[in-house]
PDB file of C-alpha atoms and ligand atoms in Angstrom:
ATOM      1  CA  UNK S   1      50.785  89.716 -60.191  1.00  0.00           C
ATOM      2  CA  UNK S   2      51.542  88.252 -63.431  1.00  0.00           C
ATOM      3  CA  UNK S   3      49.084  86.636 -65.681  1.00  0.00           C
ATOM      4  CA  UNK S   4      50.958  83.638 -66.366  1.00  0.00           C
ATOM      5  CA  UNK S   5      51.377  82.985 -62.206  1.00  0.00           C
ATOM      6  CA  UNK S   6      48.386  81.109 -61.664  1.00  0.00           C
ATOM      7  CA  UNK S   7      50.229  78.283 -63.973  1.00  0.00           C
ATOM      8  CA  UNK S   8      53.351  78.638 -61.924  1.00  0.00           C
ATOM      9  CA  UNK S   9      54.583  76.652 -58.980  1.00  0.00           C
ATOM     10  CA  UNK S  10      58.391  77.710 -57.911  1.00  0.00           C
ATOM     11  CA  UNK S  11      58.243  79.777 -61.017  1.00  0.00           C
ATOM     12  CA  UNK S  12      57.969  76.573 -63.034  1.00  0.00           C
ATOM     13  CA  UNK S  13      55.048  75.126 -64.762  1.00  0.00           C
ATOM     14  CA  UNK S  14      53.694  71.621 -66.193  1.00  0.00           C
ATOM     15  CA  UNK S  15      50.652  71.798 -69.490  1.00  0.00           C
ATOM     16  CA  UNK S  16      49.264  68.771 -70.235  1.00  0.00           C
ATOM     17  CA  UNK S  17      48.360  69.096 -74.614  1.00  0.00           C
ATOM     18  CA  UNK S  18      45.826  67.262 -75.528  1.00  0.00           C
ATOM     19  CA  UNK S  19      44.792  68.604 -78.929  1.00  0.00           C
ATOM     20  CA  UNK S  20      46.470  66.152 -80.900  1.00  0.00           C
ATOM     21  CA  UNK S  21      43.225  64.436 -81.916  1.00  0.00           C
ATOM     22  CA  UNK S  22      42.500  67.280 -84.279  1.00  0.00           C
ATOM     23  CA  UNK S  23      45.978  68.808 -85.357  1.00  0.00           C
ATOM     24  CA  UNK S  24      47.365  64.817 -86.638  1.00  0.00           C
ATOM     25  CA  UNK S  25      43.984  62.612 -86.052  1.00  0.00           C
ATOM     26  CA  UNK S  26      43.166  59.951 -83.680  1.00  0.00           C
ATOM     27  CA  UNK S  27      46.497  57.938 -85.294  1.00  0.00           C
ATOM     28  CA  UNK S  28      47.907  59.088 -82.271  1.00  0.00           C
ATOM     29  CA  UNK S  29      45.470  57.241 -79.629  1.00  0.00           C
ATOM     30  CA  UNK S  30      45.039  53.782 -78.303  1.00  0.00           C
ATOM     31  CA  UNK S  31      41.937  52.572 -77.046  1.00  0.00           C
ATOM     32  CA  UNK S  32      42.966  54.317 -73.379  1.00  0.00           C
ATOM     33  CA  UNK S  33      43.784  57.579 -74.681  1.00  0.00           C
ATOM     34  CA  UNK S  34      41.256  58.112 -77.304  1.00  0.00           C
ATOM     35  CA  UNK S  35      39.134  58.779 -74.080  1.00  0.00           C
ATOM     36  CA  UNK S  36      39.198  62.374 -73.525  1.00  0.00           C
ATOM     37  CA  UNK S  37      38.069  61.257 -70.034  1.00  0.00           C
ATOM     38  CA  UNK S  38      41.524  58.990 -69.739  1.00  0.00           C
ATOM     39  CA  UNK S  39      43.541  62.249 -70.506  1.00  0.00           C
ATOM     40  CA  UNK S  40      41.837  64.848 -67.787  1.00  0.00           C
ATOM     41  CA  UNK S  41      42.273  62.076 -65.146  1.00  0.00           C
ATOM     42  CA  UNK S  42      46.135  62.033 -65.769  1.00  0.00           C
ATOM     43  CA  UNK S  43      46.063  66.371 -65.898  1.00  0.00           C
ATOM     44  CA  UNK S  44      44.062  66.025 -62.565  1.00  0.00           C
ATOM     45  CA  UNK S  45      45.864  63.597 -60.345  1.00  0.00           C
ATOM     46  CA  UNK S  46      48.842  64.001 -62.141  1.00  0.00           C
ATOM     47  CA  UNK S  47      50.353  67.563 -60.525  1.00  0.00           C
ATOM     48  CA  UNK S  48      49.711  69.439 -64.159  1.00  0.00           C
ATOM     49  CA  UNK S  49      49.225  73.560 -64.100  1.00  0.00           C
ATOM     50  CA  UNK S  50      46.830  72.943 -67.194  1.00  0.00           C
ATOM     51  CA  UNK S  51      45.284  70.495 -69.389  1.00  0.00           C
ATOM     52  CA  UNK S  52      45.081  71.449 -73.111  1.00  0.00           C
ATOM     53  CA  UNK S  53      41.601  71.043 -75.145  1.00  0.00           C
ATOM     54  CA  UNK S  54      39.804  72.061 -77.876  1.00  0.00           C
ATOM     55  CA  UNK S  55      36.518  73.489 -77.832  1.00  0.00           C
ATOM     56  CA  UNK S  56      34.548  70.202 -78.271  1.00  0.00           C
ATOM     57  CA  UNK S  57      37.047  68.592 -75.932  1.00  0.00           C
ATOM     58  CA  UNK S  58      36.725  71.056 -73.355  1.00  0.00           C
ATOM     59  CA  UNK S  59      32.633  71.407 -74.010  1.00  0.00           C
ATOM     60  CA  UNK S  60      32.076  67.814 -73.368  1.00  0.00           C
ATOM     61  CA  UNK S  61      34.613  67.037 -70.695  1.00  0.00           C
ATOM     62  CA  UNK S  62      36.388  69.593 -68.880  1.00  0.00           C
ATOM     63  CA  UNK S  63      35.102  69.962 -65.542  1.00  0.00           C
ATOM     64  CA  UNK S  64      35.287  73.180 -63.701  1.00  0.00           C
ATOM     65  CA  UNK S  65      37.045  72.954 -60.169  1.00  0.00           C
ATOM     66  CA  UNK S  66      39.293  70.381 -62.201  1.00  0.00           C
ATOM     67  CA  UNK S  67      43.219  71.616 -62.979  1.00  0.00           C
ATOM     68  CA  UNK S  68      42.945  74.899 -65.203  1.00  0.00           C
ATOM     69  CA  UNK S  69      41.576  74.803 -68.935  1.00  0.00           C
ATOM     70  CA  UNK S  70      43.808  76.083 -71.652  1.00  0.00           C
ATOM     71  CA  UNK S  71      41.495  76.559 -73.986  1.00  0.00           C
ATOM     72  CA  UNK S  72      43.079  76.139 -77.777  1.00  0.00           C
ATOM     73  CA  UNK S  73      41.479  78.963 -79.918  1.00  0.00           C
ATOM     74  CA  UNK S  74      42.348  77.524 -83.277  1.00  0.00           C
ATOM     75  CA  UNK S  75      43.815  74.318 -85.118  1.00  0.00           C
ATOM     76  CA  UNK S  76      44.493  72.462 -88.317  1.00  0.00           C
ATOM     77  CA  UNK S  77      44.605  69.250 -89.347  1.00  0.00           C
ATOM     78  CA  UNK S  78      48.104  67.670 -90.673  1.00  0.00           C
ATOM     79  CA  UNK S  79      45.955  66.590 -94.136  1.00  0.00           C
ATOM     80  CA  UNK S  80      46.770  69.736 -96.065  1.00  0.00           C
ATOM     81  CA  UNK S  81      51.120  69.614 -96.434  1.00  0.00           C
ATOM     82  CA  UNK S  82      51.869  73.132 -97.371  1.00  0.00           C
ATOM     83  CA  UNK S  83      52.372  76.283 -96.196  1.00  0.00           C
ATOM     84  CA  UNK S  84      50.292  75.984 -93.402  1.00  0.00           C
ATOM     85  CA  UNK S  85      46.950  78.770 -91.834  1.00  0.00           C
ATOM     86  CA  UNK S  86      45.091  77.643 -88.649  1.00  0.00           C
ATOM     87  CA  UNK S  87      42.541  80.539 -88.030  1.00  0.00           C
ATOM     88  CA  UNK S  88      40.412  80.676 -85.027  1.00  0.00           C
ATOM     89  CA  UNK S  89      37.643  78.233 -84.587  1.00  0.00           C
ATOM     90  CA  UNK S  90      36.521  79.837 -80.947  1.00  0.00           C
ATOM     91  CA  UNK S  91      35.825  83.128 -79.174  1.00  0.00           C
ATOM     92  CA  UNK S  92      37.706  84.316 -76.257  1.00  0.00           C
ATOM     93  CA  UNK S  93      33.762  85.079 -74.316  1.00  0.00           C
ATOM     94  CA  UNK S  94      33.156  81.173 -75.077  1.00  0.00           C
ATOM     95  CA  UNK S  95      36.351  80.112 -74.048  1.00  0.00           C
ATOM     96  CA  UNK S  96      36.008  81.794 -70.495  1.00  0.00           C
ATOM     97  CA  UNK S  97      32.158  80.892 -70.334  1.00  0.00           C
ATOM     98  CA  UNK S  98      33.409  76.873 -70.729  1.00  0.00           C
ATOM     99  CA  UNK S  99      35.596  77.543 -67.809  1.00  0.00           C
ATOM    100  CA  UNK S 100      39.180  78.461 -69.775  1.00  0.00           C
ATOM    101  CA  UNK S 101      41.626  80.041 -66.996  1.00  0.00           C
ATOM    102  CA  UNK S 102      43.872  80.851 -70.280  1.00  0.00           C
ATOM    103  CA  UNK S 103      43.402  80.812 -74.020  1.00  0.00           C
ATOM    104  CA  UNK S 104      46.219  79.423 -76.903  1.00  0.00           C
ATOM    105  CA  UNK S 105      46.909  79.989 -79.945  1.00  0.00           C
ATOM    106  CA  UNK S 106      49.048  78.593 -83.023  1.00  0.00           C
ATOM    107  CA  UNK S 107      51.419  80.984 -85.304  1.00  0.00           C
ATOM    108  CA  UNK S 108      53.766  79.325 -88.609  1.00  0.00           C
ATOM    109  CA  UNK S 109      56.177  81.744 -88.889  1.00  0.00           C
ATOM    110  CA  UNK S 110      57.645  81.545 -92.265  1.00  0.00           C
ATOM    111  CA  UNK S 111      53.690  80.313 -93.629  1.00  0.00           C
ATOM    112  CA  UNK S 112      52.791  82.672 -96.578  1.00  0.00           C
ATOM    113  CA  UNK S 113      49.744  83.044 -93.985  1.00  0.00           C
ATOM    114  CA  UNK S 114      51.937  84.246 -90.949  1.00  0.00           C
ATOM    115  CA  UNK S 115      50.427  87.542 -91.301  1.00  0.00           C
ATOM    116  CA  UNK S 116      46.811  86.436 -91.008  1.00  0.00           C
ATOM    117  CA  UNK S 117      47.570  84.750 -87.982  1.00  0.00           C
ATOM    118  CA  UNK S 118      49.338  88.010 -86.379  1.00  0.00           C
ATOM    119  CA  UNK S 119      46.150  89.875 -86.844  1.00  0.00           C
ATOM    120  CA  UNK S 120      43.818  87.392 -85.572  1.00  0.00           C
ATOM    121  CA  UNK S 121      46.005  86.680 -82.648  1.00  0.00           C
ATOM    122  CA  UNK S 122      46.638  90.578 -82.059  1.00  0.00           C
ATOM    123  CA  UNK S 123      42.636  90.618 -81.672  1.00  0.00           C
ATOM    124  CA  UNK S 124      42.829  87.447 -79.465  1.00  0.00           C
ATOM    125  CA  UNK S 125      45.461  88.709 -77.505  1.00  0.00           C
ATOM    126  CA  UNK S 126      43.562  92.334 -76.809  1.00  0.00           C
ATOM    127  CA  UNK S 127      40.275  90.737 -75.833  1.00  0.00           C
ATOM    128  CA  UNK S 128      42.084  88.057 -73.358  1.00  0.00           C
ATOM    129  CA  UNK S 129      43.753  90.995 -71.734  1.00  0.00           C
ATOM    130  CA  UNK S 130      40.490  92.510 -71.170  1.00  0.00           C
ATOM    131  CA  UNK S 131      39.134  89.657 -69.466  1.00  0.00           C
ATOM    132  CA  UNK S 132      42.309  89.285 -67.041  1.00  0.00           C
ATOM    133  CA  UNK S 133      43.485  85.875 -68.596  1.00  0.00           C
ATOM    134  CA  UNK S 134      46.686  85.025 -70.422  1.00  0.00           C
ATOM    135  CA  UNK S 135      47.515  83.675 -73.976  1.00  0.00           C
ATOM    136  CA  UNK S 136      49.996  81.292 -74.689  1.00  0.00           C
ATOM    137  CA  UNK S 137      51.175  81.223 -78.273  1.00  0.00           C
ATOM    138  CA  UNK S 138      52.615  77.981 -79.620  1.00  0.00           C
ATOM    139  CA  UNK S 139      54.883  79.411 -82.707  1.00  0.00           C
ATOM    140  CA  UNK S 140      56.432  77.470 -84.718  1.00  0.00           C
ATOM    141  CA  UNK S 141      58.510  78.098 -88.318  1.00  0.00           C
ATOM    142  CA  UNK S 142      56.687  76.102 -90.831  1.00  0.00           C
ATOM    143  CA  UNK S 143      56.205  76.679 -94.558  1.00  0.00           C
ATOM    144  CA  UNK S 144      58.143  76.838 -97.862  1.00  0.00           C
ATOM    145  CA  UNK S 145      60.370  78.977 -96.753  1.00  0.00           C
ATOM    146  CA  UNK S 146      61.565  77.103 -93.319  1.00  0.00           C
ATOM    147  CA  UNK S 147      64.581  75.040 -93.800  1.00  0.00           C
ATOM    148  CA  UNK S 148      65.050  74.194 -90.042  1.00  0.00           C
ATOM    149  CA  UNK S 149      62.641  74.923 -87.749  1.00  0.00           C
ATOM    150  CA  UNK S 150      64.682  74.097 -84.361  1.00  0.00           C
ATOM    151  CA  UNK S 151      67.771  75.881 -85.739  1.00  0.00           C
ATOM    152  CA  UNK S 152      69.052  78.751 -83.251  1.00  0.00           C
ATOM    153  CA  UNK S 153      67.788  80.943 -85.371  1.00  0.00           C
ATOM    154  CA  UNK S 154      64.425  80.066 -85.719  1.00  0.00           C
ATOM    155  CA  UNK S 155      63.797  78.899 -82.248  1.00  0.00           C
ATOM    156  CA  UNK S 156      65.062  82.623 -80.962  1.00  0.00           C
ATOM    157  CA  UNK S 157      62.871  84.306 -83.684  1.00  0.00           C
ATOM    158  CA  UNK S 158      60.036  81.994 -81.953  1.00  0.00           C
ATOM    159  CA  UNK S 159      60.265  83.466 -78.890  1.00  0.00           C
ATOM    160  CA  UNK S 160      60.943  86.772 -79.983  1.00  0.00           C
ATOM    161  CA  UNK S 161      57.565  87.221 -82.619  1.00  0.00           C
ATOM    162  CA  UNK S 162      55.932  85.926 -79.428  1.00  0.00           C
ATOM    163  CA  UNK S 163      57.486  88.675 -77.082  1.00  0.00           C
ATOM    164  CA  UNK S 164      56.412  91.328 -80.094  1.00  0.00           C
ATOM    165  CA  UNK S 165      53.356  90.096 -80.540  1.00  0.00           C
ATOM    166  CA  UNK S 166      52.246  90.526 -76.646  1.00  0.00           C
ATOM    167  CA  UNK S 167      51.963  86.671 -75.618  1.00  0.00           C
ATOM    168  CA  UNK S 168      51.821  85.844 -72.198  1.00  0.00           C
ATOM    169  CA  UNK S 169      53.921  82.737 -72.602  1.00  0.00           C
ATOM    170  CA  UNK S 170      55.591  80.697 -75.788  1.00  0.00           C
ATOM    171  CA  UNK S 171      55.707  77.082 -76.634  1.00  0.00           C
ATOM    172  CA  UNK S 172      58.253  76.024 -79.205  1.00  0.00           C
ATOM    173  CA  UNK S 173      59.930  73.467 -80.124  1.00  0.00           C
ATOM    174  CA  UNK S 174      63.581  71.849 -78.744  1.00  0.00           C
ATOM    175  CA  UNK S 175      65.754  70.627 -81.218  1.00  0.00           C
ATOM    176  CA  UNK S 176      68.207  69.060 -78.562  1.00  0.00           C
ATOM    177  CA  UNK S 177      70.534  72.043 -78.374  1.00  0.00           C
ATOM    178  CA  UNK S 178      70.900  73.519 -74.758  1.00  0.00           C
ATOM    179  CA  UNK S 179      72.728  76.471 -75.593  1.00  0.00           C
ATOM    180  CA  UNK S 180      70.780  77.236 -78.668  1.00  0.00           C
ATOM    181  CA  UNK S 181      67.227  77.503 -76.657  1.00  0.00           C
ATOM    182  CA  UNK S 182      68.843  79.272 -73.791  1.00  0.00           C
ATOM    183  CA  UNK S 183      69.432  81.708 -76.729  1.00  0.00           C
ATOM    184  CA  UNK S 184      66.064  81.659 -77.494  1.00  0.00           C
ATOM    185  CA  UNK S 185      64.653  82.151 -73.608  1.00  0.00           C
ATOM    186  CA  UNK S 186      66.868  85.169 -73.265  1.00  0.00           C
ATOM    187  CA  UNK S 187      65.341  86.749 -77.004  1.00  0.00           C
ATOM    188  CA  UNK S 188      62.136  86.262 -75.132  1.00  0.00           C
ATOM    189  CA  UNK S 189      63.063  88.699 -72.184  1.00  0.00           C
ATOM    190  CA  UNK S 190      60.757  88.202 -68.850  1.00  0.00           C
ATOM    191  CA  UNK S 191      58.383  85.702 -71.270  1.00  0.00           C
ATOM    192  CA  UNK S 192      58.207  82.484 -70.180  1.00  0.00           C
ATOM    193  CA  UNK S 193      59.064  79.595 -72.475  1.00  0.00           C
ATOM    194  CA  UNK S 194      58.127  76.116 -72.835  1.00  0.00           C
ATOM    195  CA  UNK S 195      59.546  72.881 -74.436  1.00  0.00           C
ATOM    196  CA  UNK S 196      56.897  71.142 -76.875  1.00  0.00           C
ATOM    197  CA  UNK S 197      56.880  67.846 -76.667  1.00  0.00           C
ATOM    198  CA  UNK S 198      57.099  65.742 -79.587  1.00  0.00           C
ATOM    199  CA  UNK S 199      56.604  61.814 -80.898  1.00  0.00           C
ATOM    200  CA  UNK S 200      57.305  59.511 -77.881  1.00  0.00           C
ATOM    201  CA  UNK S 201      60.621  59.733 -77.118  1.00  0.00           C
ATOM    202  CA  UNK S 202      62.526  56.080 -77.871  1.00  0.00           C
ATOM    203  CA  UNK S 203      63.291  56.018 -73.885  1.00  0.00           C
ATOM    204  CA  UNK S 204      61.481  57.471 -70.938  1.00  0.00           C
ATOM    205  CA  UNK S 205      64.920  58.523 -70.627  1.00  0.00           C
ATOM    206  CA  UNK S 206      65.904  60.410 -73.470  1.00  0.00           C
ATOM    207  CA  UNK S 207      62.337  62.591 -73.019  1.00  0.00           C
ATOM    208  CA  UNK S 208      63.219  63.646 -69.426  1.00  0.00           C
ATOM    209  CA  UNK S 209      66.855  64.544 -70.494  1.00  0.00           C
ATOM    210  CA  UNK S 210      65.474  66.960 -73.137  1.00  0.00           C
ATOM    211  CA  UNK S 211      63.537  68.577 -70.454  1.00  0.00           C
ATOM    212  CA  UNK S 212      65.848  68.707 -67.956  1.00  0.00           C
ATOM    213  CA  UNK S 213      68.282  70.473 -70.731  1.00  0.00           C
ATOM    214  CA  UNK S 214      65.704  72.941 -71.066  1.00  0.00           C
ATOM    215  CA  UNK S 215      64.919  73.858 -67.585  1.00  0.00           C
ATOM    216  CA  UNK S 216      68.325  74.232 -67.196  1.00  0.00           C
ATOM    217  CA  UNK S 217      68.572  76.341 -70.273  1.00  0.00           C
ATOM    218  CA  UNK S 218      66.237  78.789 -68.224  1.00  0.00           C
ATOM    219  CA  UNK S 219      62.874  77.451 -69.941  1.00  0.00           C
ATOM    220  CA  UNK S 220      59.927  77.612 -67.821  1.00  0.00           C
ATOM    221  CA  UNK S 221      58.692  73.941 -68.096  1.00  0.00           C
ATOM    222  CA  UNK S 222      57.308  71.350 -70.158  1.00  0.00           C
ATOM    223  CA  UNK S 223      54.329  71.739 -72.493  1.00  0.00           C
ATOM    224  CA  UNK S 224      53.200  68.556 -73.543  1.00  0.00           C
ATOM    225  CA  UNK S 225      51.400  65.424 -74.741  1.00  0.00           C
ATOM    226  CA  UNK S 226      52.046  61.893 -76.330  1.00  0.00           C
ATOM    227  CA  UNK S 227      55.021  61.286 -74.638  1.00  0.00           C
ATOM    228  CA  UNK S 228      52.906  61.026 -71.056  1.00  0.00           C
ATOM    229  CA  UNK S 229      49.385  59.905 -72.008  1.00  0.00           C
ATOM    230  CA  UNK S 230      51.041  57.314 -74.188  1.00  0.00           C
ATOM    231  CA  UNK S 231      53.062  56.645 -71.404  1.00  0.00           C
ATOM    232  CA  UNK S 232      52.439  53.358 -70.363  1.00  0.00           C
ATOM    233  CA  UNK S 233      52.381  54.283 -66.742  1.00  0.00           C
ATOM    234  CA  UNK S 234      51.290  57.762 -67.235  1.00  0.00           C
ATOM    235  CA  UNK S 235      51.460  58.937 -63.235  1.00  0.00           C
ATOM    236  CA  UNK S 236      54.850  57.568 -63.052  1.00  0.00           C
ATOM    237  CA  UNK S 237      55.900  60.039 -65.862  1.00  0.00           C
ATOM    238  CA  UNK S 238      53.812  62.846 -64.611  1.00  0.00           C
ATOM    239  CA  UNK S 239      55.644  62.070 -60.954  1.00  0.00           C
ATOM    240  CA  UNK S 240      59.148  62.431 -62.541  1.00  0.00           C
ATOM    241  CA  UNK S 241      58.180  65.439 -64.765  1.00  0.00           C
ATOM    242  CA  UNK S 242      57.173  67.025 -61.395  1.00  0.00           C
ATOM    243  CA  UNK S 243      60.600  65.849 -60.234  1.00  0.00           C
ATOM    244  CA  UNK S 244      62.661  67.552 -62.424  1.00  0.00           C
ATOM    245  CA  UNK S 245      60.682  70.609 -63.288  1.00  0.00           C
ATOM    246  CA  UNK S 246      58.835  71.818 -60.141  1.00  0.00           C
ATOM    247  CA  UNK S 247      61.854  70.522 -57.887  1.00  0.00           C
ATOM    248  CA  UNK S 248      64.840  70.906 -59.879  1.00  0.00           C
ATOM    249  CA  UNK S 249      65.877  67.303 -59.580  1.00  0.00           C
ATOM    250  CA  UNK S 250      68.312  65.370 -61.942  1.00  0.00           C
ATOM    251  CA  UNK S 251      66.952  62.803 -64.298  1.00  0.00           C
ATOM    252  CA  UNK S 252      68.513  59.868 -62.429  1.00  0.00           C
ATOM    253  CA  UNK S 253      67.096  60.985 -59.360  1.00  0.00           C
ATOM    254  CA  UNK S 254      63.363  61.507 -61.107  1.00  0.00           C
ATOM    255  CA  UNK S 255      64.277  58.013 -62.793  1.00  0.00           C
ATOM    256  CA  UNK S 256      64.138  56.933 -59.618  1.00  0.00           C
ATOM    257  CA  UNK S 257      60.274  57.412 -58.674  1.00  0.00           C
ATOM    258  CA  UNK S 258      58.267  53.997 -59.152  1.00  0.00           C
TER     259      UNK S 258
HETATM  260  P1  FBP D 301      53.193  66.748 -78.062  1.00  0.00           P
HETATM  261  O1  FBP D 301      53.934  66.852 -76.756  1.00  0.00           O
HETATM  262  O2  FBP D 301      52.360  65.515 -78.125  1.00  0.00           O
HETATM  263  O3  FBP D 301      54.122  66.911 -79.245  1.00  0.00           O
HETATM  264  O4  FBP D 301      52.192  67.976 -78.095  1.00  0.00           O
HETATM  265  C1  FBP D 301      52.653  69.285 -78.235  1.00  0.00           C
HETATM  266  C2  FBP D 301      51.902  69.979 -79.355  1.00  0.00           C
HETATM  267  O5  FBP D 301      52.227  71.341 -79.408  1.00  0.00           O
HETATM  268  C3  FBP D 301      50.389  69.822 -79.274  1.00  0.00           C
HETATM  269  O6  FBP D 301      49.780  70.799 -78.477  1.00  0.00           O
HETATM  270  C4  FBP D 301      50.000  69.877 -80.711  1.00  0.00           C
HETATM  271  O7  FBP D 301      48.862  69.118 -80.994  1.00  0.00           O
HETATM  272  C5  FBP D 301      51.151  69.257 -81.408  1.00  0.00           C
HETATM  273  O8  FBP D 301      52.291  69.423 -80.600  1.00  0.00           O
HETATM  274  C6  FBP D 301      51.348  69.882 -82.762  1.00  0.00           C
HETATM  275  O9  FBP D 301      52.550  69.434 -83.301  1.00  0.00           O
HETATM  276  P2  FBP D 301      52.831  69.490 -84.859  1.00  0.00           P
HETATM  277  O10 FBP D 301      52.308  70.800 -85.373  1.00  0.00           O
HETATM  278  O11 FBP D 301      54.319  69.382 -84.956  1.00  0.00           O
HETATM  279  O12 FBP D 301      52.140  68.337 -85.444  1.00  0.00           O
END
């Protein structure tokens, strides 16, 4: 059995992120979802394989027995504009005691600090391992020296530090080029892979047609945030996100779902 299959329905998986609050501040929220509470309702009801928190987050308002906790192990804030170092801000032990099924963690590749992060995520990695759950690593290129961070290139060395570095599962980002992230699924070998998000989407549209391009691009699912708790009709998006990822349906036919 494969760590990453308790997060996997027909092979394909749904994360609901909600750690935005600390990596670009509550600029993000309205006065629904700037309720932590607002967010695991939509991860529970809403057929999500995990909901994203923080430590705080998860200390004050994940529920066990609710959908699985991906607990984040570290995080920045967007304040500081250079080459950027998020080191860990939680154990692995505390992380499973507050009910995490699975533990993440953030690499910048191309950060004068990449190497820091490698260690402290080859520790991370070691000591999840040992307590039978998985890590995801979200890896993105960021720093001085990054000129594009979806480029082919950079989205396939994404995957491929993550496959090195013994993650369970990578989330990077999609710069709207199929054939340049099936590129970077197939540098990540048996790994699965996972489509960040981004800023809301202009259309409900356009978002689903990003994923769809990546599921069909051999990506595992979707991992992400604003653009269905600032939804405003949050199950409907969830409903259509199921659609297309967990039942391989087009995005007219998941436009379909009231
Ligand atoms: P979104 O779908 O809202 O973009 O969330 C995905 C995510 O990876 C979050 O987990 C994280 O908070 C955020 O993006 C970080 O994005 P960035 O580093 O680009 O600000």
């Amino acid at each position: 059995m494969g760590r990453m299959d308790k997060f996997l329905r027909n092979g394909k998986s749904l994360i609901l992120a909600y750690d935005q609050g600390l990596e670009h501040g509550p600029t993000d929220f309205n006065s629904s979802n700037v309720n932590p509470k607002y967010v695991f309702d939509i991860a529970n009801s809403g057929g999500f394989d995990a909901v994203v928190f923080q430590k705080g987050i998860a200390e004050n308002y994940y529920q066990k027995g609710g959908v699985p906790l991906l607990l984040k192990l570290n995080g920045k804030t967007s304040i500081y504009g250079k080459d950027p170092l998020a080191r860990q801000n939680c154990s692995v032990d505390h992380a499973v005691k507050i009910g995490a099924s699975a533990v993440g963690y953030t690499i910048y590749i191309g950060s004068k600090y990449e190497s820091e992060m490698f260690s402290e995520f080859g520790r991370i990695q070691e000591e999840a391992h040992g307590v039978g759950i998985p890590v995801v690593l979200w890896i993105y290129p960021r720093g001085e020296y990054v000129k594009g961070d979806t480029t082919k290139e950079m989205m396939a060395y994404a995957t491929r530090t993550a496959l090195e570095l013994g993650a369970d599962a990578a989330k990077i980002k999609y710069g709207g080029n199929a054939e340049d992230f099936k590129w970077a699924v197939i540098s990540a070998g048996k790994m699965p892979v996972y489509m960040a998000g981004g800023p809301k989407a202009n259309t409900e549209e356009d978002f689903l047609k990003h994923v769809k391009e990546t599921i069909m691009a051999g990506g595992t699912g979707a991992a992400v945030g604003r653009n269905v708790w600032q939804s405003d009709n949050p199950a409907r998006t969830a409903k259509r996100l199921n659609a297309i990822v967990i039942q391989g349906k087009s995005v007219s036919e998941a436009l379909e779902i009231k």
